[in-house]
Short mmCIF file of C-alpha atoms in Angstrom, two decimals:
data_model
loop_
_atom_site.label_atom_id
_atom_site.label_comp_id
_atom_site.label_asym_id
_atom_site.label_seq_id
_atom_site.Cartn_x
_atom_site.Cartn_y
_atom_site.Cartn_z
CA UNK A 17 -54.65 -19.73 -96.50
CA UNK A 18 -57.89 -20.53 -94.75
CA UNK A 19 -59.61 -17.75 -93.02
CA UNK A 20 -62.47 -17.90 -90.71
CA UNK A 21 -64.02 -14.60 -91.22
CA UNK A 22 -67.29 -13.45 -89.67
CA UNK A 23 -69.97 -12.45 -92.10
CA UNK A 24 -69.45 -8.61 -91.93
CA UNK A 25 -65.68 -9.06 -92.18
CA UNK A 26 -66.07 -11.41 -95.15
CA UNK A 27 -68.13 -8.64 -96.72
CA UNK A 28 -65.32 -6.11 -96.18
CA UNK A 29 -62.72 -8.45 -97.76
CA UNK A 30 -64.98 -9.28 -100.68
CA UNK A 31 -65.79 -5.71 -101.51
CA UNK A 32 -62.22 -4.56 -101.10
CA UNK A 33 -60.93 -7.29 -103.38
CA UNK A 34 -63.66 -6.39 -105.82
CA UNK A 35 -63.08 -2.66 -105.95
CA UNK A 36 -59.38 -2.35 -105.02
CA UNK A 37 -58.02 -5.71 -106.05
CA UNK A 38 -54.57 -4.26 -107.03
CA UNK A 39 -54.30 -2.30 -103.79
CA UNK A 40 -55.09 -5.15 -101.42
CA UNK A 41 -51.80 -6.76 -100.33
CA UNK A 42 -52.61 -9.19 -97.60
CA UNK A 43 -55.41 -10.50 -95.44
CA UNK A 44 -54.63 -12.60 -92.41
CA UNK A 45 -55.86 -13.48 -88.96
CA UNK A 46 -53.96 -13.57 -85.69
CA UNK A 47 -55.18 -14.09 -82.20
CA UNK A 48 -58.82 -13.82 -83.32
CA UNK A 49 -58.25 -10.49 -85.01
CA UNK A 50 -58.41 -9.70 -88.73
CA UNK A 51 -55.62 -7.70 -90.40
CA UNK A 52 -55.91 -6.17 -93.87
CA UNK A 53 -52.82 -4.72 -95.43
CA UNK A 54 -53.21 -2.31 -98.35
CA UNK A 55 -50.88 -0.22 -100.53
CA UNK A 56 -50.15 3.12 -98.93
CA UNK A 57 -51.05 5.21 -101.98
CA UNK A 58 -54.71 3.97 -101.81
CA UNK A 59 -55.10 4.59 -98.10
CA UNK A 60 -57.30 7.71 -98.24
CA UNK A 61 -59.42 6.28 -101.04
CA UNK A 62 -60.07 2.98 -99.20
CA UNK A 63 -60.69 4.62 -95.91
CA UNK A 64 -63.31 6.81 -97.52
CA UNK A 65 -64.91 3.81 -99.08
CA UNK A 66 -64.86 1.89 -95.76
CA UNK A 67 -66.59 4.74 -94.00
CA UNK A 68 -69.15 5.72 -96.60
CA UNK A 69 -70.02 2.37 -98.09
CA UNK A 70 -69.32 -0.15 -95.36
CA UNK A 71 -70.24 1.95 -92.27
CA UNK A 72 -66.88 1.86 -90.54
CA UNK A 73 -67.78 5.17 -88.86
CA UNK A 74 -65.58 4.69 -85.77
CA UNK A 75 -61.80 4.84 -85.92
CA UNK A 76 -60.80 3.50 -82.48
CA UNK A 77 -57.06 4.04 -82.67
CA UNK A 78 -54.06 4.63 -84.89
CA UNK A 79 -50.88 2.83 -83.96
CA UNK A 80 -47.43 3.25 -85.37
CA UNK A 81 -44.89 0.48 -85.41
CA UNK A 82 -41.20 0.31 -86.10
CA UNK A 83 -40.64 -2.98 -87.80
CA UNK A 84 -36.92 -2.37 -87.96
CA UNK A 85 -36.58 -3.92 -91.36
CA UNK A 86 -34.35 -2.69 -94.23
CA UNK A 87 -37.42 -2.17 -96.52
CA UNK A 88 -40.75 -0.67 -95.55
CA UNK A 89 -39.56 -0.08 -92.07
CA UNK A 90 -42.58 1.67 -90.55
CA UNK A 91 -46.07 0.36 -90.24
CA UNK A 92 -49.29 2.31 -89.38
CA UNK A 93 -52.28 0.35 -88.10
CA UNK A 94 -55.80 1.69 -88.18
CA UNK A 95 -58.19 0.11 -85.77
CA UNK A 96 -61.65 0.26 -87.36
CA UNK A 97 -64.99 -0.48 -85.79
CA UNK A 98 -68.35 -0.80 -87.35
CA UNK A 99 -71.12 -0.06 -84.88
CA UNK A 100 -73.68 -1.29 -87.36
CA UNK A 101 -72.13 -4.69 -87.96
CA UNK A 102 -70.44 -4.94 -84.58
CA UNK A 103 -67.30 -5.91 -86.37
CA UNK A 104 -63.62 -4.74 -85.89
CA UNK A 105 -60.55 -5.16 -88.03
CA UNK A 106 -57.13 -3.63 -88.43
CA UNK A 107 -56.09 -1.83 -91.58
CA UNK A 108 -52.34 -1.79 -92.10
CA UNK A 109 -50.00 0.22 -94.39
CA UNK A 110 -46.28 0.08 -94.72
CA UNK A 111 -44.07 3.07 -95.39
CA UNK A 112 -40.34 3.32 -96.07
CA UNK A 113 -37.63 4.61 -93.75
CA UNK A 114 -36.55 7.60 -95.87
CA UNK A 115 -39.18 10.27 -95.51
CA UNK A 116 -42.10 8.13 -94.38
CA UNK A 117 -45.28 9.93 -95.46
CA UNK A 118 -48.95 8.94 -95.65
CA UNK A 119 -52.18 10.62 -96.49
CA UNK A 120 -54.08 11.96 -93.44
CA UNK A 121 -57.48 10.53 -92.76
CA UNK A 122 -58.41 13.35 -90.36
CA UNK A 123 -60.90 14.59 -92.94
CA UNK A 124 -62.73 11.30 -92.88
CA UNK A 125 -62.58 10.62 -89.06
CA UNK A 126 -62.11 13.80 -87.03
CA UNK A 127 -60.57 11.82 -84.23
CA UNK A 128 -57.57 10.84 -86.39
CA UNK A 129 -56.23 14.31 -85.88
CA UNK A 130 -54.55 13.69 -82.48
CA UNK A 131 -53.76 10.06 -83.21
CA UNK A 132 -51.84 11.00 -86.28
CA UNK A 133 -50.02 13.72 -84.34
CA UNK A 134 -49.03 11.11 -81.84
CA UNK A 135 -47.74 8.73 -84.54
CA UNK A 136 -45.72 11.60 -85.89
CA UNK A 137 -44.42 12.49 -82.40
CA UNK A 138 -43.22 8.99 -81.68
CA UNK A 139 -42.13 7.68 -85.16
CA UNK A 140 -41.70 10.69 -87.37
CA UNK A 141 -44.19 9.55 -89.93
CA UNK A 142 -45.62 12.57 -91.71
CA UNK A 143 -49.23 12.89 -92.75
CA UNK A 144 -50.18 14.88 -95.86
CA UNK A 145 -53.12 17.32 -95.67
CA UNK A 146 -53.36 17.17 -91.88
CA UNK A 147 -55.27 20.24 -90.50
CA UNK A 148 -52.88 20.96 -87.64
CA UNK A 149 -49.71 19.03 -88.13
CA UNK A 150 -47.23 19.35 -85.22
CA UNK A 151 -45.95 17.38 -82.24
CA UNK A 152 -48.49 16.51 -79.56
CA UNK A 153 -46.54 15.36 -76.41
CA UNK A 154 -42.98 16.26 -76.80
CA UNK A 155 -41.55 19.78 -76.92
CA UNK A 156 -41.68 21.49 -80.33
CA UNK A 157 -37.85 21.74 -80.57
CA UNK A 158 -37.22 18.07 -79.73
CA UNK A 159 -35.13 16.63 -82.52
CA UNK A 160 -35.83 12.88 -82.13
CA UNK A 161 -38.62 10.32 -82.42
CA UNK A 162 -38.49 8.30 -79.21
CA UNK A 163 -40.30 5.13 -80.17
CA UNK A 164 -37.94 4.40 -83.09
CA UNK A 165 -35.78 1.38 -82.23
CA UNK A 166 -32.46 3.22 -82.47
CA UNK A 167 -33.52 5.78 -79.85
CA UNK A 168 -31.87 4.98 -76.50
CA UNK A 169 -34.19 3.99 -73.71
CA UNK A 170 -33.03 6.80 -71.39
CA UNK A 171 -33.17 9.41 -74.17
CA UNK A 172 -30.42 11.71 -75.43
CA UNK A 173 -28.84 13.61 -72.44
CA UNK A 174 -29.70 17.31 -72.61
CA UNK A 175 -32.25 16.94 -75.43
CA UNK A 176 -35.09 18.05 -73.15
CA UNK A 177 -34.37 21.06 -71.00
CA UNK A 178 -34.58 20.93 -67.23
CA UNK A 179 -35.68 24.09 -65.32
CA UNK A 180 -33.18 26.66 -64.27
CA UNK A 181 -32.19 25.99 -60.69
CA UNK A 182 -31.25 29.59 -59.92
CA UNK A 183 -34.39 31.75 -59.48
CA UNK A 184 -35.04 34.51 -61.86
CA UNK A 185 -34.13 37.77 -60.29
CA UNK A 186 -35.65 40.02 -62.95
CA UNK B 2 -51.45 27.46 -20.62
CA UNK B 3 -50.99 26.97 -16.89
CA UNK B 4 -47.31 27.80 -17.36
CA UNK B 5 -47.59 30.83 -15.15
CA UNK B 6 -48.71 28.90 -12.13
CA UNK B 7 -45.85 26.41 -12.53
CA UNK B 8 -43.25 29.11 -12.97
CA UNK B 9 -44.62 31.49 -10.40
CA UNK B 10 -42.48 34.64 -10.46
CA UNK B 11 -39.65 32.88 -12.19
CA UNK B 12 -38.55 32.81 -15.83
CA UNK B 13 -37.15 30.56 -18.57
CA UNK B 14 -34.09 31.20 -20.65
CA UNK B 15 -33.71 30.06 -24.28
CA UNK B 16 -32.18 31.12 -27.53
CA UNK B 17 -34.21 32.96 -30.15
CA UNK B 18 -32.97 30.28 -32.58
CA UNK B 19 -34.50 27.54 -30.54
CA UNK B 20 -37.72 29.27 -30.03
CA UNK B 21 -38.09 30.07 -33.75
CA UNK B 22 -37.15 26.56 -34.75
CA UNK B 23 -39.53 25.09 -32.30
CA UNK B 24 -42.35 27.13 -33.80
CA UNK B 25 -41.29 26.36 -37.40
CA UNK B 26 -40.83 22.70 -36.83
CA UNK B 27 -44.29 22.25 -35.44
CA UNK B 28 -46.10 24.22 -38.17
CA UNK B 29 -44.53 22.87 -41.33
CA UNK B 30 -47.40 23.26 -43.75
CA UNK B 31 -47.11 20.97 -46.72
CA UNK B 32 -47.51 21.96 -50.33
CA UNK B 33 -48.97 18.77 -51.82
CA UNK B 34 -47.33 18.29 -55.27
CA UNK B 35 -49.33 15.11 -56.07
CA UNK B 36 -48.33 13.75 -59.44
CA UNK B 37 -49.33 10.11 -59.31
CA UNK B 38 -50.49 7.30 -56.99
CA UNK B 39 -48.20 8.46 -54.17
CA UNK B 40 -50.60 11.41 -53.73
CA UNK B 41 -53.29 8.98 -52.62
CA UNK B 42 -51.00 7.80 -49.71
CA UNK B 43 -50.25 11.45 -49.00
CA UNK B 44 -54.02 12.08 -48.55
CA UNK B 45 -54.04 9.23 -46.02
CA UNK B 46 -51.13 10.92 -44.28
CA UNK B 47 -53.18 14.00 -43.81
CA UNK B 48 -56.32 12.04 -42.90
CA UNK B 49 -57.61 11.17 -39.40
CA UNK B 50 -56.01 7.64 -39.16
CA UNK B 51 -52.39 8.76 -39.54
CA UNK B 52 -53.19 12.31 -38.55
CA UNK B 53 -50.49 14.67 -39.65
CA UNK B 54 -52.12 17.25 -37.24
CA UNK B 55 -50.08 15.57 -34.45
CA UNK B 56 -47.07 17.11 -36.06
CA UNK B 57 -48.63 20.48 -36.99
CA UNK B 58 -48.76 19.59 -40.66
CA UNK B 59 -52.42 19.10 -41.27
CA UNK B 60 -52.91 22.19 -43.30
CA UNK B 61 -52.35 21.26 -46.97
CA UNK B 62 -51.76 24.54 -48.62
CA UNK B 63 -52.51 24.58 -52.33
CA UNK B 64 -50.91 28.01 -52.50
CA UNK B 65 -47.13 27.96 -52.59
CA UNK B 66 -47.07 31.35 -50.80
CA UNK B 67 -48.38 29.77 -47.61
CA UNK B 68 -46.46 26.56 -47.48
CA UNK B 69 -43.18 25.38 -45.99
CA UNK B 70 -42.62 21.80 -47.15
CA UNK B 71 -43.13 20.61 -50.67
CA UNK B 72 -44.01 16.93 -50.90
CA UNK B 73 -43.29 15.78 -54.51
CA UNK B 74 -45.42 12.69 -54.71
CA UNK B 75 -45.13 10.83 -57.89
CA UNK B 76 -43.12 10.63 -61.12
CA UNK B 77 -42.20 13.87 -62.72
CA UNK B 78 -41.87 14.38 -66.51
CA UNK B 79 -39.58 16.86 -68.04
CA UNK B 80 -42.64 19.00 -69.00
CA UNK B 81 -43.92 18.99 -65.42
CA UNK B 82 -40.54 19.82 -63.99
CA UNK B 83 -40.79 23.42 -65.12
CA UNK B 84 -44.09 23.85 -63.34
CA UNK B 85 -42.75 22.26 -60.19
CA UNK B 86 -39.68 24.43 -60.17
CA UNK B 87 -41.81 27.52 -60.66
CA UNK B 88 -43.93 26.60 -57.69
CA UNK B 89 -40.87 25.86 -55.61
CA UNK B 90 -39.44 29.31 -56.50
CA UNK B 91 -42.70 30.87 -55.41
CA UNK B 92 -42.57 29.37 -51.93
CA UNK B 93 -41.18 31.76 -49.39
CA UNK B 94 -37.97 30.80 -47.47
CA UNK B 95 -37.37 28.84 -45.32
CA UNK B 96 -38.60 25.83 -47.19
CA UNK B 97 -37.97 22.15 -47.35
CA UNK B 98 -38.60 19.41 -49.84
CA UNK B 99 -39.64 15.78 -49.53
CA UNK B 100 -39.16 13.43 -52.48
CA UNK B 101 -41.84 10.85 -51.82
CA UNK B 102 -41.48 7.44 -53.26
CA UNK B 103 -39.18 5.68 -55.73
CA UNK B 104 -40.25 7.71 -58.75
CA UNK B 105 -39.71 11.15 -57.19
CA UNK B 106 -36.40 10.04 -55.70
CA UNK B 107 -34.82 8.24 -58.69
CA UNK B 108 -37.28 7.91 -61.50
CA UNK B 109 -38.21 4.48 -60.22
CA UNK B 110 -39.70 2.15 -62.75
CA UNK B 111 -40.21 5.06 -65.23
CA UNK B 112 -36.73 4.53 -66.65
CA UNK B 113 -37.34 6.30 -69.92
CA UNK B 114 -36.61 9.41 -71.88
CA UNK B 115 -39.65 11.48 -70.71
CA UNK B 116 -39.32 11.17 -66.94
CA UNK B 117 -36.78 13.11 -64.84
CA UNK B 118 -34.67 10.44 -63.09
CA UNK B 119 -35.17 11.97 -59.64
CA UNK B 120 -36.48 15.39 -58.76
CA UNK B 121 -33.19 16.26 -57.12
CA UNK B 122 -32.01 17.10 -60.61
CA UNK B 123 -33.74 20.45 -60.26
CA UNK B 124 -34.93 20.66 -56.60
CA UNK B 125 -32.91 20.74 -53.36
CA UNK B 126 -34.44 17.65 -51.75
CA UNK B 127 -34.08 17.28 -47.91
CA UNK B 128 -35.69 13.84 -47.40
CA UNK B 129 -36.16 10.90 -49.67
CA UNK B 130 -38.75 8.30 -48.92
CA UNK B 131 -38.40 4.74 -50.32
CA UNK B 132 -41.38 2.71 -51.36
CA UNK B 133 -43.75 2.35 -54.26
CA UNK B 134 -45.87 3.87 -52.92
CA UNK B 135 -44.58 4.46 -49.41
CA UNK B 136 -46.95 3.92 -46.44
CA UNK B 137 -48.40 7.05 -44.77
CA UNK B 138 -46.25 6.29 -41.70
CA UNK B 139 -43.18 6.60 -43.94
CA UNK B 140 -44.31 10.08 -44.91
CA UNK B 141 -44.76 10.87 -41.21
CA UNK B 142 -41.21 9.58 -40.59
CA UNK B 143 -39.87 11.91 -43.34
CA UNK B 144 -41.78 14.84 -41.74
CA UNK B 145 -40.17 14.01 -38.42
CA UNK B 146 -36.75 13.97 -40.12
CA UNK B 147 -37.58 17.38 -41.53
CA UNK B 148 -38.54 18.56 -38.06
CA UNK B 149 -35.18 17.31 -36.70
CA UNK B 150 -33.44 19.15 -39.43
CA UNK B 151 -35.33 22.37 -38.76
CA UNK B 152 -34.41 22.13 -35.11
CA UNK B 153 -30.67 22.06 -35.85
CA UNK B 154 -30.75 25.05 -38.28
CA UNK B 155 -29.62 28.56 -37.50
CA UNK B 156 -32.75 30.57 -38.04
CA UNK B 157 -32.00 34.12 -36.81
CA UNK B 158 -28.21 34.28 -36.85
CA UNK B 159 -26.85 35.65 -40.17
CA UNK B 160 -24.16 33.66 -41.83
CA UNK B 161 -21.24 35.92 -42.40
#
């Protein structure tokens, strides 16, 4: 595997493989972006290291993905940016279909709060130690996770309530 | 209005229905329910070029209590539907509703779980406008259709 990493990203890969060699699963490049996949149990530890030691102070986005595979079905992607090194890479973790759960990084990057709630809302991936863990867009009593592949495009009829069409007379 | 000189000592006969409907049809104040890009075309409809004032509908009322025609302009989510219905219920009778554009009429390109597939699922829509977004003249056309409808209604006679 030949990688053409920029200098700051090479530093990230080197220091991760030095400090977390058994947690680093895969490093690859696609369309000019760099992806680093790690073990889910080391997520919080590695994120803390990335922020404190490598200056990845800005978490641009958190994305959930339904890979629709029999093993490790869900994927969560953290889009990290270093303002100091002007470098960006994507940190990936996989989690299984039954009870997908990850550590929250909202204590490291405050902005992760809403992003994690969105990932939960759409995919049902739970985040441990999240300060305010609930749905963000859909109604609280909604029973489904709409971006999962098995969810029908037009939704489940009657799962979200429409307003009453006879006016309240009380 | 100069009518007196034309009529002299004479008089006109009409029905109260016609007189009321004439007044209502030419003062249909819109409640702009702008939800998406259609609202921009709705602004053009009220602006000087297309000039809704010619039809007596230049007064966009942001208070439901003072409006007669609700123009639902844009796609409506299930969450928003409750707010729209509430505003609709607050509008005094008689009232009319225009579903402006593909999204308000059928859900349009937003064919997904979160968007109501047409506001007629919870509102009694009188006029649908096609287009994405419709031109302001199409909104004027819909308004004229509403006026035609108003003029054929029984306004003072009680239905028994």
